[in-house]
mmCIF file of C-alpha atoms in Angstrom:
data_model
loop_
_atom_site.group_PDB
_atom_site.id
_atom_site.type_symbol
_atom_site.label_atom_id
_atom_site.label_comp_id
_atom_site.label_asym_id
_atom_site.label_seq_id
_atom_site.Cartn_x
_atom_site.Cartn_y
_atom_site.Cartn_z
ATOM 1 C CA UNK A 1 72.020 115.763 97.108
ATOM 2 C CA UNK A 2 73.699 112.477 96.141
ATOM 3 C CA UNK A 3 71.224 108.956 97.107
ATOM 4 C CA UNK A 4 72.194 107.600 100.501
ATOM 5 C CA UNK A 5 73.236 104.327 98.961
ATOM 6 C CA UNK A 6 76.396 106.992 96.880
ATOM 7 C CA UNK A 7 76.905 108.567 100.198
ATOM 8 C CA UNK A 8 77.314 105.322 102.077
ATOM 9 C CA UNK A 9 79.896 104.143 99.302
ATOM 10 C CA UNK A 10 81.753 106.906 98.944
ATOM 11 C CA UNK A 11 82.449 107.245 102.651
ATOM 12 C CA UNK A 12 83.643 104.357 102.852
ATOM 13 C CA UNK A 13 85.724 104.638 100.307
ATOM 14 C CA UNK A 14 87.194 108.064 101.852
ATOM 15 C CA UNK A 15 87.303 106.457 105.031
ATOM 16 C CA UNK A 16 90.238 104.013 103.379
ATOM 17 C CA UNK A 17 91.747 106.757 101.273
ATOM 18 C CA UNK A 18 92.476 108.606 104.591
ATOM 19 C CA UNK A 19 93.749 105.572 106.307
ATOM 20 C CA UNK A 20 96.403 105.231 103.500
ATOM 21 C CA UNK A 21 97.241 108.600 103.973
ATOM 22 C CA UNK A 22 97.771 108.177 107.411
ATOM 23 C CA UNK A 23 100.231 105.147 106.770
ATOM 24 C CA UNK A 24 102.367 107.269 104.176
ATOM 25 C CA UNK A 25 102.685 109.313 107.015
ATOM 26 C CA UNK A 26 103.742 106.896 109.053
ATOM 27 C CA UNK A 27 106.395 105.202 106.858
ATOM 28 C CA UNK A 28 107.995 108.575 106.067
ATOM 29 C CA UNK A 29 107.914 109.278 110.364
ATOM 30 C CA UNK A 30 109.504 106.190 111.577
ATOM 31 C CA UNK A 31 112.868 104.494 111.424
ATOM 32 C CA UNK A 32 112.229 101.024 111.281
ATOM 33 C CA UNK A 33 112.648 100.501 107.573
ATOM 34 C CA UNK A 34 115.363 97.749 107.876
ATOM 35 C CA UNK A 35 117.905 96.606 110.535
ATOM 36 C CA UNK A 36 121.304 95.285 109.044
ATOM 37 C CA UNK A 37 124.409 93.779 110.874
ATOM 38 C CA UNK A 38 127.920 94.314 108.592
ATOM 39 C CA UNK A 39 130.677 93.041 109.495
ATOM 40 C CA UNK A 40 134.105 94.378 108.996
ATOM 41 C CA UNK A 41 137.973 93.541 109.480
ATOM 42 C CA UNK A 42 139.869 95.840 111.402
ATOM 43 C CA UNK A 43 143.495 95.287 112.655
ATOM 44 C CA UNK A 44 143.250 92.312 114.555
ATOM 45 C CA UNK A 45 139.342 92.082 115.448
ATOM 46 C CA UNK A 46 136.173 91.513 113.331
ATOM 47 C CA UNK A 47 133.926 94.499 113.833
ATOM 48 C CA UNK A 48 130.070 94.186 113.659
ATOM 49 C CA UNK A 49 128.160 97.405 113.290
ATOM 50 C CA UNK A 50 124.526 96.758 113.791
ATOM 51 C CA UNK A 51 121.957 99.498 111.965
ATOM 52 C CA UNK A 52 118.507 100.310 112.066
ATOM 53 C CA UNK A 53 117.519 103.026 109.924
ATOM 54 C CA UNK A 54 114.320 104.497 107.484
ATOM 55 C CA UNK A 55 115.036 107.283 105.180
ATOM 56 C CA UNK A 56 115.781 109.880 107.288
ATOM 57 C CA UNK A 57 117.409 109.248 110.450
ATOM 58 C CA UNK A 58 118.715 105.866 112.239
ATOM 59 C CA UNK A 59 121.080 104.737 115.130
ATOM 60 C CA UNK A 60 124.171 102.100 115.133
ATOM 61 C CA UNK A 61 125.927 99.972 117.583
ATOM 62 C CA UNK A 62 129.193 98.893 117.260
ATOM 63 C CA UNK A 63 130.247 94.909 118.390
ATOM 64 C CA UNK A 64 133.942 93.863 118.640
ATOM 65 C CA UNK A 65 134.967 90.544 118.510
ATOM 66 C CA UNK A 66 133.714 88.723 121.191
ATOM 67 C CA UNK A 67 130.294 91.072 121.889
ATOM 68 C CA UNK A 68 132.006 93.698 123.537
ATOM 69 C CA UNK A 69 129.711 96.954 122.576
ATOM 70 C CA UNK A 70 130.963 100.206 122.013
ATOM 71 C CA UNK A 71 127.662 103.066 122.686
ATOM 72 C CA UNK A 72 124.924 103.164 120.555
ATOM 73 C CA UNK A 73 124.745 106.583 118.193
ATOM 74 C CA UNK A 74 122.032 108.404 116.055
ATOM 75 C CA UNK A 75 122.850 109.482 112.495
ATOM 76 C CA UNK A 76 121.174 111.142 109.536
ATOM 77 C CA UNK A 77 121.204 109.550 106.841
ATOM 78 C CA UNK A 78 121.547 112.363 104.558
ATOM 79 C CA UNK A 79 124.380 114.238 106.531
ATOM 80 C CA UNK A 80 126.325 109.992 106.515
ATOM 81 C CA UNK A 81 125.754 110.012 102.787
ATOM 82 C CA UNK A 82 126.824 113.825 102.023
ATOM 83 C CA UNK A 83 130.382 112.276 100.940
ATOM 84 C CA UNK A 84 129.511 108.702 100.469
ATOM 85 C CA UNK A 85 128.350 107.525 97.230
ATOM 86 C CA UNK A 86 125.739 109.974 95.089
ATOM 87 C CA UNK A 87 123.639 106.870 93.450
ATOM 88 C CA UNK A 88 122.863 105.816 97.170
ATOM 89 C CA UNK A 89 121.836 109.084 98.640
ATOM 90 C CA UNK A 90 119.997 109.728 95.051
ATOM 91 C CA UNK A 91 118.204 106.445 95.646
ATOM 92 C CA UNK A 92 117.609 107.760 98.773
ATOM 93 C CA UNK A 93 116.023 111.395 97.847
ATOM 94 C CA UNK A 94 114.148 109.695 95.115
ATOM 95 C CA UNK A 95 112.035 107.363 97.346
ATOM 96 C CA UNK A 96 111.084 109.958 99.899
ATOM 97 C CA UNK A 97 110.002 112.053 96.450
ATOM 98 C CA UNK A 98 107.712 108.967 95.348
ATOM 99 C CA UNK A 99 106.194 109.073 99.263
ATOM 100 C CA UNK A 100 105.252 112.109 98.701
ATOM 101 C CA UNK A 101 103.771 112.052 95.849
ATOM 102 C CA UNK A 102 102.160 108.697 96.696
ATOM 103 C CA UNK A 103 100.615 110.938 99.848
ATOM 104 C CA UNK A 104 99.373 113.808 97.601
ATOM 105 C CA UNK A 105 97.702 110.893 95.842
ATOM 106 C CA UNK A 106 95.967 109.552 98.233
ATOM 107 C CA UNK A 107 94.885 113.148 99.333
ATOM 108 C CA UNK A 108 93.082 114.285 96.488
ATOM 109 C CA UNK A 109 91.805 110.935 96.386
ATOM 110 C CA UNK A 110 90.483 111.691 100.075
ATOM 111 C CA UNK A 111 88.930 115.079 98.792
ATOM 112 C CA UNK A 112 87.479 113.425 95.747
ATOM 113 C CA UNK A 113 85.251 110.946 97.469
ATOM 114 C CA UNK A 114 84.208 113.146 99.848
ATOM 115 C CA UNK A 115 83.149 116.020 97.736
ATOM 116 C CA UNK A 116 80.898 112.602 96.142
ATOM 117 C CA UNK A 117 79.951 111.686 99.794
ATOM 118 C CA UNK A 118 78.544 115.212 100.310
ATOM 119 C CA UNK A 119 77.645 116.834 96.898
ATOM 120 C CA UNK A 120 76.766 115.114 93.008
ATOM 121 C CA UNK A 121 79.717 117.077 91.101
ATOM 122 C CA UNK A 122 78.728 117.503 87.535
ATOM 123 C CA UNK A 123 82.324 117.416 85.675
ATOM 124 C CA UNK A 124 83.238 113.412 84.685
ATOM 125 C CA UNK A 125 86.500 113.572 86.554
ATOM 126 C CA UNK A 126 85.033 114.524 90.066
ATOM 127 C CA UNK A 127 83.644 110.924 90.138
ATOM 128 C CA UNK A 128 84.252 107.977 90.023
ATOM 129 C CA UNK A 129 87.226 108.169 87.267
ATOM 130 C CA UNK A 130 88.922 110.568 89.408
ATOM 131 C CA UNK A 131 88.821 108.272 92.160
ATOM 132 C CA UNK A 132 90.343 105.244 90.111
ATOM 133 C CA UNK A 133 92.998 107.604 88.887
ATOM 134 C CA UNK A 134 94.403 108.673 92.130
ATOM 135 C CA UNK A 135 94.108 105.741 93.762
ATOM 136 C CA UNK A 136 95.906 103.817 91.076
ATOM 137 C CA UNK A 137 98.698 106.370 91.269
ATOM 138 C CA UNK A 138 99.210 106.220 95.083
ATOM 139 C CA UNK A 139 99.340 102.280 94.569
ATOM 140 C CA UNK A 140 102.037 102.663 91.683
ATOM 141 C CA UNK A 141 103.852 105.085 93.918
ATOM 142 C CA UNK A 142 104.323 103.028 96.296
ATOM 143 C CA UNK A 143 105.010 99.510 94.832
ATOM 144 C CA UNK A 144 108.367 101.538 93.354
ATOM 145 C CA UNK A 145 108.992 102.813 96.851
ATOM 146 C CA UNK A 146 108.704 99.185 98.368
ATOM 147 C CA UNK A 147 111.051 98.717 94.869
ATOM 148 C CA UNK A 148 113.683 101.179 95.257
ATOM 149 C CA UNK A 149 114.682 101.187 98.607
ATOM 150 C CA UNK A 150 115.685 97.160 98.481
ATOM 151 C CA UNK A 151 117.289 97.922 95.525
ATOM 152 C CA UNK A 152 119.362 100.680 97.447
ATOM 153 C CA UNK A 153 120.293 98.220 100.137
ATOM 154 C CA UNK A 154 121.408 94.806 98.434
ATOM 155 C CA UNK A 155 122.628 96.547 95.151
ATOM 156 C CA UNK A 156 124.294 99.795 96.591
ATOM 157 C CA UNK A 157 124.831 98.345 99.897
ATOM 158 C CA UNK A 158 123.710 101.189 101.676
ATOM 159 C CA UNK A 159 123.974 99.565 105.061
ATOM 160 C CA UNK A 160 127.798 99.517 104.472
ATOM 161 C CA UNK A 161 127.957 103.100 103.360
ATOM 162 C CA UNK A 162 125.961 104.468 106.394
ATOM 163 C CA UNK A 163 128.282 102.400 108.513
ATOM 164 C CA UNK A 164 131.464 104.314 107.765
ATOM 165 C CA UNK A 165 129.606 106.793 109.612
ATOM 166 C CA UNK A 166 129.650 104.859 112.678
ATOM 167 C CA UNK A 167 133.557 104.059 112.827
ATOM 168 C CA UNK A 168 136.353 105.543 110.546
ATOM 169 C CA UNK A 169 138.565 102.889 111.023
ATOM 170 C CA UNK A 170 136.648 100.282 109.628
ATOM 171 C CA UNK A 171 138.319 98.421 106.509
ATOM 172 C CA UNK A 172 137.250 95.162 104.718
ATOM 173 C CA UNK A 173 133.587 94.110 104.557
ATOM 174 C CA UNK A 174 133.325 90.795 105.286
ATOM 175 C CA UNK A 175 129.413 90.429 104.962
ATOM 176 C CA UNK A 176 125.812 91.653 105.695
ATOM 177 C CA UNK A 177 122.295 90.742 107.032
ATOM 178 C CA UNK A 178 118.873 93.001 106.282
ATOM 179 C CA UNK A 179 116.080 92.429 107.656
ATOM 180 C CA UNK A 180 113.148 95.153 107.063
ATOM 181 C CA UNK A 181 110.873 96.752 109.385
ATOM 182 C CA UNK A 182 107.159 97.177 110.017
ATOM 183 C CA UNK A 183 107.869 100.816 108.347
ATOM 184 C CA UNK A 184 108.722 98.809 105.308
ATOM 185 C CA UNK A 185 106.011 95.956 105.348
ATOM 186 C CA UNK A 186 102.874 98.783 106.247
ATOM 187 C CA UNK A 187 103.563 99.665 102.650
ATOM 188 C CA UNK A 188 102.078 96.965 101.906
ATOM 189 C CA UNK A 189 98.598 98.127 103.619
ATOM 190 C CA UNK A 190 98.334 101.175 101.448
ATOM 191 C CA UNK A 191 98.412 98.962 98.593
ATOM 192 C CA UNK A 192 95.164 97.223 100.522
ATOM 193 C CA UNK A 193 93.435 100.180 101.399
ATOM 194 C CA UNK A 194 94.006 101.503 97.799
ATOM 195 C CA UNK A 195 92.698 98.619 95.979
ATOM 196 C CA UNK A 196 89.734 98.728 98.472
ATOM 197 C CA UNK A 197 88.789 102.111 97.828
ATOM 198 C CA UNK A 198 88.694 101.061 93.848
ATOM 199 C CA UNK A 199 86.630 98.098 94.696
ATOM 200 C CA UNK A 200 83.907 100.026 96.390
ATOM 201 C CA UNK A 201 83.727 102.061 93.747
ATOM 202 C CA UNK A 202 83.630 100.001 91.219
ATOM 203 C CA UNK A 203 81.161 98.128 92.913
ATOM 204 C CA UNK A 204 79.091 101.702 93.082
ATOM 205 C CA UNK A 205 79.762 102.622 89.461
ATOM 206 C CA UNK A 206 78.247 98.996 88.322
ATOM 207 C CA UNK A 207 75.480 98.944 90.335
ATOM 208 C CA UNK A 208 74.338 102.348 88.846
ATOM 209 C CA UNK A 209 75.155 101.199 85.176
ATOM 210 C CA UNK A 210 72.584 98.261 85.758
ATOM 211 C CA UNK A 211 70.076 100.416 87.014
ATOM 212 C CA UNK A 212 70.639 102.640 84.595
ATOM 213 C CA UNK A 213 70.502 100.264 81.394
ATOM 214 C CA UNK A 214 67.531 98.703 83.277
ATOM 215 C CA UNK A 215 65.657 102.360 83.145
ATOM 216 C CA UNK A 216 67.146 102.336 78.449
ATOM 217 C CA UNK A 217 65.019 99.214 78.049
ATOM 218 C CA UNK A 218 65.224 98.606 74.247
ATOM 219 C CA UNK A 219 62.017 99.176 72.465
ATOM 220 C CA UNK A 220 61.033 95.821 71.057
ATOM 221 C CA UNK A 221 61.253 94.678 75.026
ATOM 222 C CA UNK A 222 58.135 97.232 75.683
ATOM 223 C CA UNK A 223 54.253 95.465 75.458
ATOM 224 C CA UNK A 224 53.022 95.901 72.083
ATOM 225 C CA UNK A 225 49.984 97.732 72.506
ATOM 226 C CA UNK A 226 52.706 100.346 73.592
ATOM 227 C CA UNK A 227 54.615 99.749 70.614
ATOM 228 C CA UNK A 228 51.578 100.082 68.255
ATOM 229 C CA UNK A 229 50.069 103.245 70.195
#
């Protein structure tokens, strides 16, 4: 049975692995990744299409000239992009695959400290290693999630693409504002709890080194009666 100092440490540290796993979840669930307003030219009248969307779904509003709204819509983002351009909707596919892998992460990370919390495994991996490794990979996950969909918006201008899906009759761009989402930002609490769950660990892992070089005292530090016995 592991000490109740490990057990203590390692629950805690399972405790934060499955609140980022909970968050991924979150992120991938909810729209609110960004909200954009594009504005277009169309014969006559300047067109404003206003979008909030995440990576799989989203709605859109349409404003003409002076505010006059046309009804708000829902749209998939996958089914808007189907004949849009293929870098976007690669873009796209790619970040929800780096979410998910970024929540596998942080699962086995889950199910590594708490096989520590309840058990001493004997292979190297099991411990504390394994915990820094998958942890450290949810974290990189998910900085080039909070990387690639940005990227997506400003350089592929994604928000115009998926607004062609609102109105066909749409023609020149004329501009764009983004502003992201609390779907967006809470990436930025996995990257907390990760880095948490590394520090208590760490923190762990040291303590036990020092008690354990404490225990290898070298020989010429032992009384010499000892020493000449």
């Amino acid at each position: 049975m592991p000490s109740r100092k490990k057990t203590s440490m390692f629950a805690s540290a399972f405790c934060t692995c499955v609140g980022s796993f909970v968050v991924i979840c979150v992120v991938l669930a909810t729209p609110q990744w960004v909200s954009s307003e594009v504005r277009f030219s169309r014969t006559g009248t300047t067109v404003t299409v206003s979008l909030t969307y995440g990576l799989f779904s989203g709605t859109c509003e349409q404003f003409v000239d002076a505010g006059l709204q046309v009804s708000k819509t829902t749209f998939q983002v996958s089914e808007a992009l189907s004949s849009s351009s293929s870098s976007s909707r690669s873009l796209v596919v790619a970040t929800i695959v780096v979410l998910v892998l970024a929540l596998l992460s942080s699962l086995l990370s889950a199910g590594f400290t708490c096989t520590n919390t309840v058990s001493n495994p004997y292979q190297t991996f099991l411990g504390p290693i394994g915990v820094y490794t998958w942890n450290s990979l949810c974290g990189v996950l998910t900085l080039i999630a909070m990387i690639l969909f940005p990227v997506n918006v400003e350089g592929n201008s994604l928000s115009q693409e998926l607004a062609h899906s609102c109105s066909s009759s749409l023609q020149t761009h004329l501009g764009s504002k983004h502003n992201y989402g609390y779907s967006y930002w809470i990436m930025l609490l996995i990257l907390f709890l990760n880095i948490a769950s590394v520090i208590i660990i760490y923190f762990y892992d040291h303590a036990r080194y020092s008690k354990k070089k404490e225990q290898e005292r070298p020989i010429e530090n032992a009384p010499k009666d000892v020493i000449l016995f």
